[in-house]
XYZ file of C-alpha atoms in Angstrom:
333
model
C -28.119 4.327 -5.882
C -25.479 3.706 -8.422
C -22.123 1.939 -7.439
C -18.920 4.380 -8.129
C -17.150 1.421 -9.764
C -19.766 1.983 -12.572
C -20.010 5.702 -12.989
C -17.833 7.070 -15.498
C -18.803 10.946 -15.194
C -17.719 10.365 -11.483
C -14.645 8.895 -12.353
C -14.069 11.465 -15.327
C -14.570 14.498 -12.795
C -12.428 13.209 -10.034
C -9.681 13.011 -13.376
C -10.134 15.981 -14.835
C -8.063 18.444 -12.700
C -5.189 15.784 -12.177
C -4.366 15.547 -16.052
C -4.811 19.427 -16.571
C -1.834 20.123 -13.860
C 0.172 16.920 -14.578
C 2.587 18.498 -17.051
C 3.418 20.656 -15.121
C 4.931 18.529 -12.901
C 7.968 17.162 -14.672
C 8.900 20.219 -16.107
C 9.557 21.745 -12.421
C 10.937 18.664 -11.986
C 13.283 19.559 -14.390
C 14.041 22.492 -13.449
C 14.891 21.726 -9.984
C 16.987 18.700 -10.759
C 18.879 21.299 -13.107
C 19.323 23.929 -10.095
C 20.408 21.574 -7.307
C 22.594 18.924 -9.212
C 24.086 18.151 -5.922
C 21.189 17.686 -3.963
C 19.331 15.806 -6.548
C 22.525 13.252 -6.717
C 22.301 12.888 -2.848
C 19.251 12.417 -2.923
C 18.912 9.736 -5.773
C 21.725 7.789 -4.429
C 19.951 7.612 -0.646
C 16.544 6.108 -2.728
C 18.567 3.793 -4.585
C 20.739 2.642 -1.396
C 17.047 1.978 0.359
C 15.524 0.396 -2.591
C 18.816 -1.905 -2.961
C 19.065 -2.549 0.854
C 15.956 -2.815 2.104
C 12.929 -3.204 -0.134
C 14.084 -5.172 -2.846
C 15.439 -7.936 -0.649
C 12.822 -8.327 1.586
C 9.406 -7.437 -1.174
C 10.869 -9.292 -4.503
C 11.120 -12.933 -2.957
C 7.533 -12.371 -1.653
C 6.217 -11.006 -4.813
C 7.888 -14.442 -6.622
C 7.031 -17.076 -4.159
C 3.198 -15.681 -4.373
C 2.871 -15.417 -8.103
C 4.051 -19.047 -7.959
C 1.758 -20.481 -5.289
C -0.926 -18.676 -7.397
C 0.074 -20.290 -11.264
C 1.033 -23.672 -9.236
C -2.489 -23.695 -8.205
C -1.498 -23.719 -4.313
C -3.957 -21.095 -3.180
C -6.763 -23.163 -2.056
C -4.636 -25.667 0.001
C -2.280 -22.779 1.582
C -5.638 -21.141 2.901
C -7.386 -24.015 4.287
C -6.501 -22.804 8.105
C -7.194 -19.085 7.364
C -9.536 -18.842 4.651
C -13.003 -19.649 7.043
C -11.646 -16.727 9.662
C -10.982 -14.416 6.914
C -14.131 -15.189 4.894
C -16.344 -14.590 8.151
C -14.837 -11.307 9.119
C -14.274 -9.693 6.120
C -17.021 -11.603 3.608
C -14.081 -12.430 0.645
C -13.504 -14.908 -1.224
C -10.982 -17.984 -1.002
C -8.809 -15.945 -3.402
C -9.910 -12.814 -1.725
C -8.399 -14.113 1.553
C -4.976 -14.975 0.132
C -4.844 -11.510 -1.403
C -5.476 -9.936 2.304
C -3.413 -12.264 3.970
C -0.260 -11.454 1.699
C -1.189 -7.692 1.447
C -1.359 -7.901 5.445
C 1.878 -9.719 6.006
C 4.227 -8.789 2.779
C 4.082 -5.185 2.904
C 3.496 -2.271 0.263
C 2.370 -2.460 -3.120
C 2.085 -6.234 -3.097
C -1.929 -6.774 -1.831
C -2.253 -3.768 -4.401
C -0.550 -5.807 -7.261
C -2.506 -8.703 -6.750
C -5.698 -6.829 -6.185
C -5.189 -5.503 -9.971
C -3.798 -9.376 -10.897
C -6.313 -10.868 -9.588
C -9.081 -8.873 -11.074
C -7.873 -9.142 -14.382
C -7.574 -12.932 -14.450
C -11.213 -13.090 -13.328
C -10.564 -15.075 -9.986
C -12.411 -11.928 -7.938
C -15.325 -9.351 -9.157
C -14.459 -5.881 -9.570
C -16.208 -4.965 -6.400
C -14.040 -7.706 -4.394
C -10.939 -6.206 -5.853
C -11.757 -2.111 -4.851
C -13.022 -3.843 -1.536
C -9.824 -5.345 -1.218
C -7.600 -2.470 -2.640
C -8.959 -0.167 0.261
C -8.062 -2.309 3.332
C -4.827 -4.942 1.875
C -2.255 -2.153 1.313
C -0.378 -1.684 4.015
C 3.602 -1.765 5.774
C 4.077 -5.130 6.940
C 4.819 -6.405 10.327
C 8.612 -6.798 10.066
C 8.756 -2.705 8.559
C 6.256 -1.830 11.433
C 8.350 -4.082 14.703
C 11.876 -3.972 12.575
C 12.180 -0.156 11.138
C 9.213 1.861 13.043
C 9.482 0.534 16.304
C 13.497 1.042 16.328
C 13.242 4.451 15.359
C 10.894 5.745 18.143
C 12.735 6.914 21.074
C 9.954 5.493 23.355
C 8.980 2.396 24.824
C 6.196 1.246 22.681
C 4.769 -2.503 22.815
C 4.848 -4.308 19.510
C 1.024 -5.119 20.150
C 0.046 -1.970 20.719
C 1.783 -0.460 17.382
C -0.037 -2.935 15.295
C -2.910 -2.585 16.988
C -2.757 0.926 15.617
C -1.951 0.298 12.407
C -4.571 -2.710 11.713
C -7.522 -2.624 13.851
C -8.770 0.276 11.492
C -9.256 -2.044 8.811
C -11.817 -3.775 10.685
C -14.218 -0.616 10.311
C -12.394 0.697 6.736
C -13.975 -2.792 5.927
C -17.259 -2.496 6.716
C -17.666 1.260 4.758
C -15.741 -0.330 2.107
C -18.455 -3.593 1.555
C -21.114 -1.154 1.689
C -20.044 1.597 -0.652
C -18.938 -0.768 -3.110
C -22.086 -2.928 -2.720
C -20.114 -6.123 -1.928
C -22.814 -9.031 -2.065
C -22.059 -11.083 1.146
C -25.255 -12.548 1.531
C -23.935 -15.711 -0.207
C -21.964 -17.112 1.188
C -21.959 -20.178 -0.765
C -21.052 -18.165 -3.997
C -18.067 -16.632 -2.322
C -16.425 -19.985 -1.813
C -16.894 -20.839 -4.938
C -15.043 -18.195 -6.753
C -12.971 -20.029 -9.344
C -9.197 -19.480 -9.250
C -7.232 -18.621 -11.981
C -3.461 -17.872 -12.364
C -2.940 -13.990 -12.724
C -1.961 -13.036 -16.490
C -3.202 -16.258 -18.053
C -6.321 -17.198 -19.736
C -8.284 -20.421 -19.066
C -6.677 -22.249 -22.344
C -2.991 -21.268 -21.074
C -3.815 -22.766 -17.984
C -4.502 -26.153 -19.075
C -1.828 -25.967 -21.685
C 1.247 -23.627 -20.775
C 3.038 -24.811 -17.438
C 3.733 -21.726 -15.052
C 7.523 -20.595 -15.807
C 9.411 -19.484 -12.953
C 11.701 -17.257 -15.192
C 8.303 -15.470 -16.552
C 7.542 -14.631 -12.460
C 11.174 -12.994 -12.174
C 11.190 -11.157 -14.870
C 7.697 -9.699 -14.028
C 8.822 -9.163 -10.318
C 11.902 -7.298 -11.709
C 9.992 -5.276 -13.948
C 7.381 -4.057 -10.903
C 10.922 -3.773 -8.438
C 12.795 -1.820 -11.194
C 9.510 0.650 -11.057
C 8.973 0.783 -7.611
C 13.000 1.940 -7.311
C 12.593 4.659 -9.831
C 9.924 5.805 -7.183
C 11.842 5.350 -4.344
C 14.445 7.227 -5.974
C 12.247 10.246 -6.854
C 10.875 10.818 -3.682
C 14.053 10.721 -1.919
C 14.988 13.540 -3.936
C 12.382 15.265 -3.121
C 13.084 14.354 0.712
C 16.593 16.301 0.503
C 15.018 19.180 -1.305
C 12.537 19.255 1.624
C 15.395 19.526 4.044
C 16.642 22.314 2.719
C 13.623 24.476 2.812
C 15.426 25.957 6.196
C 13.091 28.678 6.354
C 10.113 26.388 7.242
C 9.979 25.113 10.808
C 11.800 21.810 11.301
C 8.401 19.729 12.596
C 7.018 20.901 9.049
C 9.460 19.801 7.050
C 9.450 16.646 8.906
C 5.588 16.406 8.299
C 6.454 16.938 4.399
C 9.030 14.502 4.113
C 7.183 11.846 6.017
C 4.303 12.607 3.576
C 6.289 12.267 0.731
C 8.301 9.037 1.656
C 7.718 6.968 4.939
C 10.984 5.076 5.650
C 13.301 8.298 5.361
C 9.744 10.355 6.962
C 9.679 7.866 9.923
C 13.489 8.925 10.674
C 13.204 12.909 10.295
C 10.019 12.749 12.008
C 11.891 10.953 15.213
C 14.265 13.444 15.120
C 12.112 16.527 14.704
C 9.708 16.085 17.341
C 10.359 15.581 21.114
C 9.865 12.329 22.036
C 6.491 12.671 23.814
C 5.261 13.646 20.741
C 6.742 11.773 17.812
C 4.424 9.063 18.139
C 1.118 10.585 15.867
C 2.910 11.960 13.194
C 5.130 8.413 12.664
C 1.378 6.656 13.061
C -0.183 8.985 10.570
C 3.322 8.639 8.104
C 3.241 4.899 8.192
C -0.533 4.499 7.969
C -0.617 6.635 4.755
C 2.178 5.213 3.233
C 3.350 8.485 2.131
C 3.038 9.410 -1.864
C 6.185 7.709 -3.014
C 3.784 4.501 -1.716
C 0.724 5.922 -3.541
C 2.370 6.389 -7.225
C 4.238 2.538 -6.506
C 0.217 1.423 -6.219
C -0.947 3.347 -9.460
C 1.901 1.544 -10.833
C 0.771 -1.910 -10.070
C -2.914 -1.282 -10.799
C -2.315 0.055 -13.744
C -4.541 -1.115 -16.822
C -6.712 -2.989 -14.033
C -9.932 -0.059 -13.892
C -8.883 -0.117 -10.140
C -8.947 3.606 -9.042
C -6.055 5.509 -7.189
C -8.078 8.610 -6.181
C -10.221 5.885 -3.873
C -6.785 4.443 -2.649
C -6.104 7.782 -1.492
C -9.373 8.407 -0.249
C -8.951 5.493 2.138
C -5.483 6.046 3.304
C -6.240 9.327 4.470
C -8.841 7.417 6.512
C -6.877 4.950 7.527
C -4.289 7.346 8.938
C -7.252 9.084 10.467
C -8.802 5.986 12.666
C -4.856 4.805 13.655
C -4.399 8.517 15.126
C -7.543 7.813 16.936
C -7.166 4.401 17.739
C -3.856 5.741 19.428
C -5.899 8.478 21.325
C -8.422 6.412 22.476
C -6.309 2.772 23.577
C -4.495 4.372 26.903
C -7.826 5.111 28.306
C -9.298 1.509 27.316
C -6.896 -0.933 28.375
C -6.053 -1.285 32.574
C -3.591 0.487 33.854
């Protein structure tokens, strides 16, 4: 049985209908930006207001201080407490650790950035990194407990929202390792995976110090291309809302599909209160599309493949419905 990672007719077929209908897509972009000027201004100045406000100050110092730990070589000693935890539940590497350890706590695209960093510096294998890619991509804690949690208009404990949003890793990791045929059965070798700074080669290392002004103007670059995303989606959001012959709980549904902070708000207000709770689980735990194209952006180049990403976030929104379900009935009353 052939890995996926390695199969290019596999990969060309998933492809092939996505570049026939992608032209298509600006040009009713276009068009609809053209019809609803209005709108499309709203809409572009809400993105930019949450891009501004809330993701760029709380992602971009993260992005920075961990491309710097990384070329300053402070991996291994930062992951001395966590990396033997890590490395015996999920079978990854020192490196691999740090990548789910920052893609756990920093929030979206940042474990899928360093995923696609990480691979191409050589410091994982390309089955670590697709391993990785399908369980390190998530909200973080403080968007979950700060944003999420504030929006619902029920009395949720922290604990049990991210037990709904992470325990699904736990079996997402175990399909993951065997579909990508991780090799975990030595466990000496995955300690030893050497460590190199992400975008230099093994002479630059010894020779070229790490330049802090070379980390902020890649970490603006990736922030100035996750905004125009942001931006794009919201646009799409207001268009959504004014599709007033659709039921409100659908266009809810749509916008939380398309973009989860503004999703997570229209889907409180949509659905009774009893109720809101799924479809915010299932929003958040997909990350919506604006989240999906800001991954393709940072794995770009890296042989990493989106269509999986979106294989497994449709999974992982899956299991946290479930997990939801199934945790009234398992913990005492």
């Amino acid at each position: 049985m052939t890995n996926p990672l390695n199969d290019p007719s596999f990969s060309s077929a998933v492809h092939r209908p996505m570049l026939c209908s992608l032209p298509i897509l600006p040009i009713l972009l276009l068009g609809l930006l053209l019809t609803f000027p209005s709108l499309s201004v709203q809409g572009a100045l809400n993105g930019l207001l949450l891009w501004f406000n809330v993701v760029l100050p709380t992602l971009a110092p993260f992005i920075i201080c961990t491309q710097m730990i990384t070329a300053l070589g402070g991996v291994e000693l930062l992951m001395k407490p966590f990396s033997p935890f890590l490395k015996g539940l999920f079978q990854v590497s020192i490196p691999g650790s740090y990548i789910l350890l920052c893609g756990l706590l920093c929030g979206y695209p940042l474990g899928a950035r360093m995923c696609a960093d990480f691979k191409k510096s050589g410091s994982i294998s390309p089955e670590e990194s697709a391993y990785l890619l399908a369980i390190c991509n998530h909200p973080s804690p403080m968007f979950l407990l700060g944003y999420v949690q504030a929006q619902l208009n029920l009395l949720v404990s922290p604990l049990w929202l991210i037990a709904c949003l992470y325990l699904p890793i736990l079996p997402l990791s175990f399909l993951a390792r065997f579909i990508y045929r991780l090799d975990v059965s030595d466990k000496s070798a995955l300690s030893k995976t050497p460590l190199k700074s992400p975008g230099q080669n093994q002479i630059s290392d010894i020779t070229k110090k790490p330049s802090l002004e070379d980390t902020i103007a890649s970490t603006c670059e990736t922030m100035v291309i996750i905004g125009g995303y942001i931006m794009l989606f919201s646009i799409l959001v207001v268009w959504i809302d004014r599709l007033t012959f659709l039921p409100e709980s659908f266009r809810a549904l749509l916008a939380g599909a398309a973009e989860i902070t503004t999703g997570v708000s229209r889907l409180c207000k949509a659905f009774p209160d009893s109720q809101s709770l799924l479809p915010v689980l299932s929003a958040v735990a997909f990350g919506g599309f604006s989240g999906i194209f800001q991954t393709r952006s940072v794995i770009r180049g890296s042989g990493l493949s989106i269509s999986h990403y979106v294989g497994w976030k449709f999974l992982h929104a899956s299991l946290s419905c479930l997990i939801a379900l199934l945790l009234p009935f398992l913990l005492p009353s």
